[in-house]
mmCIF file of C-alpha atoms in Angstrom:
data_model
loop_
_atom_site.group_PDB
_atom_site.id
_atom_site.type_symbol
_atom_site.label_atom_id
_atom_site.label_comp_id
_atom_site.label_asym_id
_atom_site.label_seq_id
_atom_site.Cartn_x
_atom_site.Cartn_y
_atom_site.Cartn_z
ATOM 1 C CA MET A 1 -0.208 -25.544 -21.071
ATOM 2 C CA LYS A 2 2.081 -24.779 -18.138
ATOM 3 C CA THR A 3 0.286 -21.476 -17.537
ATOM 4 C CA SER A 4 -3.055 -23.296 -17.443
ATOM 5 C CA MET A 5 -1.740 -25.854 -14.955
ATOM 6 C CA ILE A 6 -0.319 -23.149 -12.692
ATOM 7 C CA LEU A 7 -3.615 -21.282 -12.790
ATOM 8 C CA ASN A 8 -5.538 -24.432 -11.867
ATOM 9 C CA VAL A 9 -3.216 -25.082 -8.917
ATOM 10 C CA VAL A 10 -3.589 -21.510 -7.680
ATOM 11 C CA LEU A 11 -7.366 -21.717 -7.960
ATOM 12 C CA ALA A 12 -7.388 -25.045 -6.109
ATOM 13 C CA ILE A 13 -5.296 -23.633 -3.263
ATOM 14 C CA ALA A 14 -7.530 -20.582 -3.064
ATOM 15 C CA LEU A 15 -10.626 -22.809 -2.904
ATOM 16 C CA VAL A 16 -9.160 -24.968 -0.126
ATOM 17 C CA PHE A 17 -8.221 -21.860 1.867
ATOM 18 C CA LEU A 18 -11.708 -20.390 1.433
ATOM 19 C CA CYS A 19 -13.389 -23.619 2.549
ATOM 20 C CA TYR A 20 -11.108 -23.821 5.571
ATOM 21 C CA LYS A 21 -11.813 -20.231 6.514
ATOM 22 C CA VAL A 22 -15.568 -20.746 6.286
ATOM 23 C CA ALA A 23 -15.411 -23.994 8.277
ATOM 24 C CA VAL A 24 -13.214 -22.628 11.037
ATOM 25 C CA THR A 25 -14.508 -19.109 11.483
ATOM 26 C CA GLY A 26 -18.094 -19.628 10.426
ATOM 27 C CA GLU A 27 -18.106 -16.612 8.171
ATOM 28 C CA LYS A 28 -21.241 -17.617 6.295
ATOM 29 C CA LYS A 29 -23.751 -14.830 6.468
ATOM 30 C CA GLY A 30 -25.852 -15.046 9.613
ATOM 31 C CA GLU A 31 -23.888 -18.000 11.004
ATOM 32 C CA LYS A 32 -22.413 -17.823 14.496
ATOM 33 C CA GLN A 33 -19.516 -20.074 15.392
ATOM 34 C CA ASP A 34 -20.244 -22.576 18.163
ATOM 35 C CA THR A 35 -17.412 -22.223 20.677
ATOM 36 C CA SER A 36 -19.121 -24.017 23.555
ATOM 37 C CA GLU A 37 -16.944 -27.139 23.370
ATOM 38 C CA VAL A 38 -13.756 -25.071 23.229
ATOM 39 C CA VAL A 39 -14.813 -23.129 26.315
ATOM 40 C CA LEU A 40 -15.911 -26.227 28.253
ATOM 41 C CA ASN A 41 -12.754 -28.142 27.358
ATOM 42 C CA ASN A 42 -10.613 -25.236 28.527
ATOM 43 C CA ILE A 43 -12.439 -25.219 31.878
ATOM 44 C CA LEU A 44 -12.086 -28.982 32.302
ATOM 45 C CA GLU A 45 -8.401 -28.954 31.301
ATOM 46 C CA ARG A 46 -7.446 -26.356 33.906
ATOM 47 C CA THR A 47 -5.291 -27.769 36.648
ATOM 48 C CA SER A 48 -2.795 -26.403 39.153
ATOM 49 C CA ILE A 49 0.731 -26.176 37.720
ATOM 50 C CA ARG A 50 3.592 -25.702 40.171
ATOM 51 C CA SER A 51 6.700 -26.248 38.044
ATOM 52 C CA TYR A 52 7.800 -24.025 35.147
ATOM 53 C CA GLN A 53 10.324 -23.675 32.357
ATOM 54 C CA ASP A 54 13.011 -21.032 32.513
ATOM 55 C CA GLN A 55 11.092 -18.851 30.074
ATOM 56 C CA SER A 56 9.536 -15.421 30.526
ATOM 57 C CA VAL A 57 5.848 -14.817 29.885
ATOM 58 C CA GLU A 58 5.384 -12.353 27.043
ATOM 59 C CA GLU A 59 4.013 -8.900 27.865
ATOM 60 C CA GLU A 60 1.085 -9.318 25.475
ATOM 61 C CA LYS A 61 0.065 -12.512 27.274
ATOM 62 C CA ILE A 62 0.313 -10.803 30.647
ATOM 63 C CA GLU A 63 -2.035 -8.094 29.411
ATOM 64 C CA LYS A 64 -4.463 -10.734 28.143
ATOM 65 C CA LEU A 65 -4.443 -12.377 31.566
ATOM 66 C CA LEU A 66 -5.245 -9.045 33.204
ATOM 67 C CA ARG A 67 -7.983 -8.281 30.682
ATOM 68 C CA ALA A 68 -9.509 -11.675 31.410
ATOM 69 C CA GLY A 69 -9.430 -10.948 35.122
ATOM 70 C CA MET A 70 -11.088 -7.585 34.683
ATOM 71 C CA ALA A 71 -13.856 -9.143 32.593
ATOM 72 C CA ALA A 72 -15.200 -10.933 35.690
ATOM 73 C CA PRO A 73 -18.609 -10.021 37.124
ATOM 74 C CA THR A 74 -18.708 -7.839 40.229
ATOM 75 C CA ALA A 75 -21.402 -6.745 42.675
ATOM 76 C CA LYS A 76 -22.877 -3.468 41.401
ATOM 77 C CA ASN A 77 -19.962 -3.337 38.943
ATOM 78 C CA LYS A 78 -17.705 -1.977 41.678
ATOM 79 C CA GLN A 79 -14.655 -3.821 40.303
ATOM 80 C CA PRO A 80 -12.989 -3.690 43.753
ATOM 81 C CA TRP A 81 -9.652 -5.096 42.665
ATOM 82 C CA HIS A 82 -6.058 -4.178 42.042
ATOM 83 C CA PHE A 83 -3.547 -6.477 40.356
ATOM 84 C CA ILE A 84 0.150 -6.454 41.225
ATOM 85 C CA VAL A 85 2.214 -7.963 38.374
ATOM 86 C CA VAL A 86 5.489 -9.348 39.707
ATOM 87 C CA THR A 87 8.332 -10.351 37.366
ATOM 88 C CA GLU A 88 11.418 -9.374 39.382
ATOM 89 C CA LYS A 89 13.244 -12.455 40.670
ATOM 90 C CA GLU A 90 14.001 -10.895 44.037
ATOM 91 C CA LEU A 91 10.344 -10.097 44.688
ATOM 92 C CA LEU A 92 9.230 -13.528 43.480
ATOM 93 C CA GLN A 93 11.643 -15.064 45.991
ATOM 94 C CA LYS A 94 10.216 -12.888 48.767
ATOM 95 C CA LEU A 95 6.650 -13.854 47.813
ATOM 96 C CA ALA A 96 7.699 -17.498 48.044
ATOM 97 C CA GLU A 97 8.993 -16.860 51.551
ATOM 98 C CA ALA A 98 5.915 -14.875 52.592
ATOM 99 C CA ASN A 99 3.521 -17.742 51.901
ATOM 100 C CA PRO A 100 4.455 -21.357 52.726
ATOM 101 C CA HIS A 101 2.168 -22.556 49.938
ATOM 102 C CA ALA A 102 3.760 -20.301 47.285
ATOM 103 C CA ALA A 103 7.270 -21.757 47.327
ATOM 104 C CA MET A 104 7.080 -22.346 43.550
ATOM 105 C CA ALA A 105 7.097 -18.565 43.008
ATOM 106 C CA ALA A 106 10.854 -18.582 43.618
ATOM 107 C CA LYS A 107 11.392 -20.420 40.325
ATOM 108 C CA ALA A 108 8.537 -18.870 38.353
ATOM 109 C CA PRO A 109 8.805 -16.031 35.816
ATOM 110 C CA LEU A 110 5.570 -14.350 36.849
ATOM 111 C CA ALA A 111 3.083 -13.875 39.657
ATOM 112 C CA ILE A 112 -0.093 -11.837 39.765
ATOM 113 C CA VAL A 113 -1.210 -10.820 43.236
ATOM 114 C CA VAL A 114 -4.963 -10.214 43.223
ATOM 115 C CA CYS A 115 -5.903 -7.623 45.823
ATOM 116 C CA GLY A 116 -9.198 -6.300 47.091
ATOM 117 C CA ASP A 117 -9.339 -2.507 46.943
ATOM 118 C CA MET A 118 -11.313 -1.401 49.959
ATOM 119 C CA THR A 119 -11.746 2.099 48.531
ATOM 120 C CA LYS A 120 -13.972 0.493 45.892
ATOM 121 C CA ALA A 121 -15.715 -2.073 48.109
ATOM 122 C CA LEU A 122 -19.385 -1.801 49.008
ATOM 123 C CA ASP A 123 -20.443 -0.398 52.355
ATOM 124 C CA GLY A 124 -21.756 -2.201 55.432
ATOM 125 C CA ASP A 125 -22.558 -5.886 55.363
ATOM 126 C CA ALA A 126 -21.968 -5.964 51.588
ATOM 127 C CA ARG A 127 -18.299 -5.038 51.990
ATOM 128 C CA ASP A 128 -17.095 -8.631 51.823
ATOM 129 C CA PHE A 129 -18.489 -9.071 48.333
ATOM 130 C CA TRP A 130 -14.990 -8.007 47.250
ATOM 131 C CA ILE A 131 -13.887 -11.550 48.070
ATOM 132 C CA GLN A 132 -16.329 -13.038 45.566
ATOM 133 C CA ASP A 133 -15.491 -10.423 42.954
ATOM 134 C CA CYS A 134 -11.732 -10.934 43.220
ATOM 135 C CA SER A 135 -12.212 -14.709 43.258
ATOM 136 C CA ALA A 136 -14.122 -14.500 39.987
ATOM 137 C CA ALA A 137 -11.306 -12.412 38.513
ATOM 138 C CA SER A 138 -8.758 -14.956 39.760
ATOM 139 C CA GLU A 139 -10.563 -17.865 38.120
ATOM 140 C CA ASN A 140 -10.716 -15.929 34.848
ATOM 141 C CA ILE A 141 -6.943 -15.467 34.998
ATOM 142 C CA LEU A 142 -6.412 -19.189 35.647
ATOM 143 C CA LEU A 143 -8.630 -20.157 32.708
ATOM 144 C CA ALA A 144 -6.992 -17.632 30.404
ATOM 145 C CA ALA A 145 -3.586 -19.008 31.368
ATOM 146 C CA THR A 146 -4.707 -22.523 30.463
ATOM 147 C CA GLY A 147 -6.075 -21.314 27.131
ATOM 148 C CA MET A 148 -2.733 -19.697 26.265
ATOM 149 C CA GLY A 149 -0.632 -22.742 27.062
ATOM 150 C CA LEU A 150 0.543 -21.390 30.410
ATOM 151 C CA GLY A 151 0.476 -23.124 33.764
ATOM 152 C CA ALA A 152 -0.802 -21.403 36.889
ATOM 153 C CA VAL A 153 -1.684 -22.065 40.507
ATOM 154 C CA TRP A 154 -3.771 -20.110 43.011
ATOM 155 C CA THR A 155 -2.000 -19.733 46.358
ATOM 156 C CA GLY A 156 -4.266 -18.254 49.000
ATOM 157 C CA ALA A 157 -3.416 -15.330 51.267
ATOM 158 C CA TYR A 158 -6.627 -13.814 52.723
ATOM 159 C CA PRO A 159 -8.142 -14.522 55.261
ATOM 160 C CA ALA A 160 -4.973 -15.987 56.834
ATOM 161 C CA LYS A 161 -3.716 -12.792 58.487
ATOM 162 C CA GLU A 162 -0.091 -13.889 58.761
ATOM 163 C CA ARG A 163 0.002 -14.652 55.021
ATOM 164 C CA TYR A 164 -1.708 -11.576 53.638
ATOM 165 C CA THR A 165 0.189 -9.317 56.010
ATOM 166 C CA ALA A 166 3.503 -10.810 54.846
ATOM 167 C CA VAL A 167 2.543 -10.406 51.170
ATOM 168 C CA SER A 168 1.500 -6.807 51.841
ATOM 169 C CA GLU A 169 4.871 -6.070 53.407
ATOM 170 C CA VAL A 170 6.774 -7.561 50.459
ATOM 171 C CA LEU A 171 4.878 -5.413 47.964
ATOM 172 C CA GLY A 172 4.554 -2.284 50.096
ATOM 173 C CA LEU A 173 0.764 -2.306 49.889
ATOM 174 C CA PRO A 174 -1.336 0.388 51.565
ATOM 175 C CA GLU A 175 -3.915 -0.698 54.165
ATOM 176 C CA SER A 176 -6.660 -0.204 51.571
ATOM 177 C CA LEU A 177 -5.352 -3.144 49.496
ATOM 178 C CA ILE A 178 -5.815 -6.673 50.826
ATOM 179 C CA PRO A 179 -4.064 -9.485 48.897
ATOM 180 C CA LEU A 180 -6.551 -12.293 48.322
ATOM 181 C CA ASN A 181 -4.056 -14.579 46.611
ATOM 182 C CA THR A 182 -0.882 -14.895 44.620
ATOM 183 C CA ILE A 183 -1.363 -16.556 41.230
ATOM 184 C CA VAL A 184 1.967 -18.058 40.171
ATOM 185 C CA ILE A 185 2.322 -18.420 36.404
ATOM 186 C CA GLY A 186 4.772 -19.790 33.841
ATOM 187 C CA TYR A 187 5.231 -22.223 30.976
ATOM 188 C CA PRO A 188 4.803 -25.763 32.381
ATOM 189 C CA ASP A 189 7.894 -27.970 32.355
ATOM 190 C CA THR A 190 5.837 -31.126 32.881
ATOM 191 C CA GLU A 191 2.459 -32.414 31.719
ATOM 192 C CA ALA A 192 -0.298 -32.541 34.292
ATOM 193 C CA THR A 193 -3.535 -34.490 34.072
ATOM 194 C CA PRO A 194 -6.607 -32.571 35.266
ATOM 195 C CA LYS A 195 -8.603 -34.200 38.056
ATOM 196 C CA ASP A 196 -12.137 -35.365 37.319
ATOM 197 C CA LYS A 197 -14.073 -33.546 40.035
ATOM 198 C CA TRP A 198 -17.565 -34.502 38.861
ATOM 199 C CA THR A 199 -19.468 -35.796 41.919
ATOM 200 C CA GLU A 200 -23.208 -36.366 41.631
ATOM 201 C CA GLU A 201 -23.557 -36.530 45.415
ATOM 202 C CA ASN A 202 -22.805 -32.798 45.492
ATOM 203 C CA ILE A 203 -25.900 -31.952 43.452
ATOM 204 C CA SER A 204 -29.532 -31.407 44.426
ATOM 205 C CA TYR A 205 -32.355 -30.301 42.133
ATOM 206 C CA ASN A 206 -34.953 -27.806 43.336
ATOM 207 C CA MET A 207 -34.832 -28.940 46.985
ATOM 208 C CA TYR A 208 -31.931 -30.210 49.060
ATOM 209 C CA GLY A 209 -31.558 -33.979 48.897
ATOM 210 C CA GLU A 210 -33.639 -34.402 45.729
ATOM 211 C CA GLU A 211 -31.970 -36.126 42.762
#
């Protein structure tokens, strides 16, 4: 009798686990999981975080952030970027001093400086597409950070010459690398409410001014 009861319990647990797995991962044959709401919620929940816990960001998470950045679209797939990962306290302090808007870096465990690599940029008038490409990579990093429970903030460097020159000096960058921004990252020590930035006045359909 006891053996039968144990067997029934085991079978029940196995059935619950199987149902959960099917519901969550959508492993039914031919079925694709709908992740649209997860993606949209992650985008809408992203907000600038400027205060962090005294906790390091794990190496595997740093790599995921970089992989997310490198997954961004680029003009002609040039991928004209270079990422400087900064975890040393002394350098983080210097980055905070180099940019008046990056003071939080002094108390952060991590910063990723997104640079444009001019050796990979397009020629002529298309050269400045590196700015768009590196911006797309930066936004991917911010969204990935949000998805992993991290807080991050974009602090701009380029095109303010004084700022990007100071950042370049701190990191010993060659002239071919131009720092677009410093993304400061860490585990948030406070909760932040994302701003609702939906504004219908900023939208036109087909022709300017048409609702």
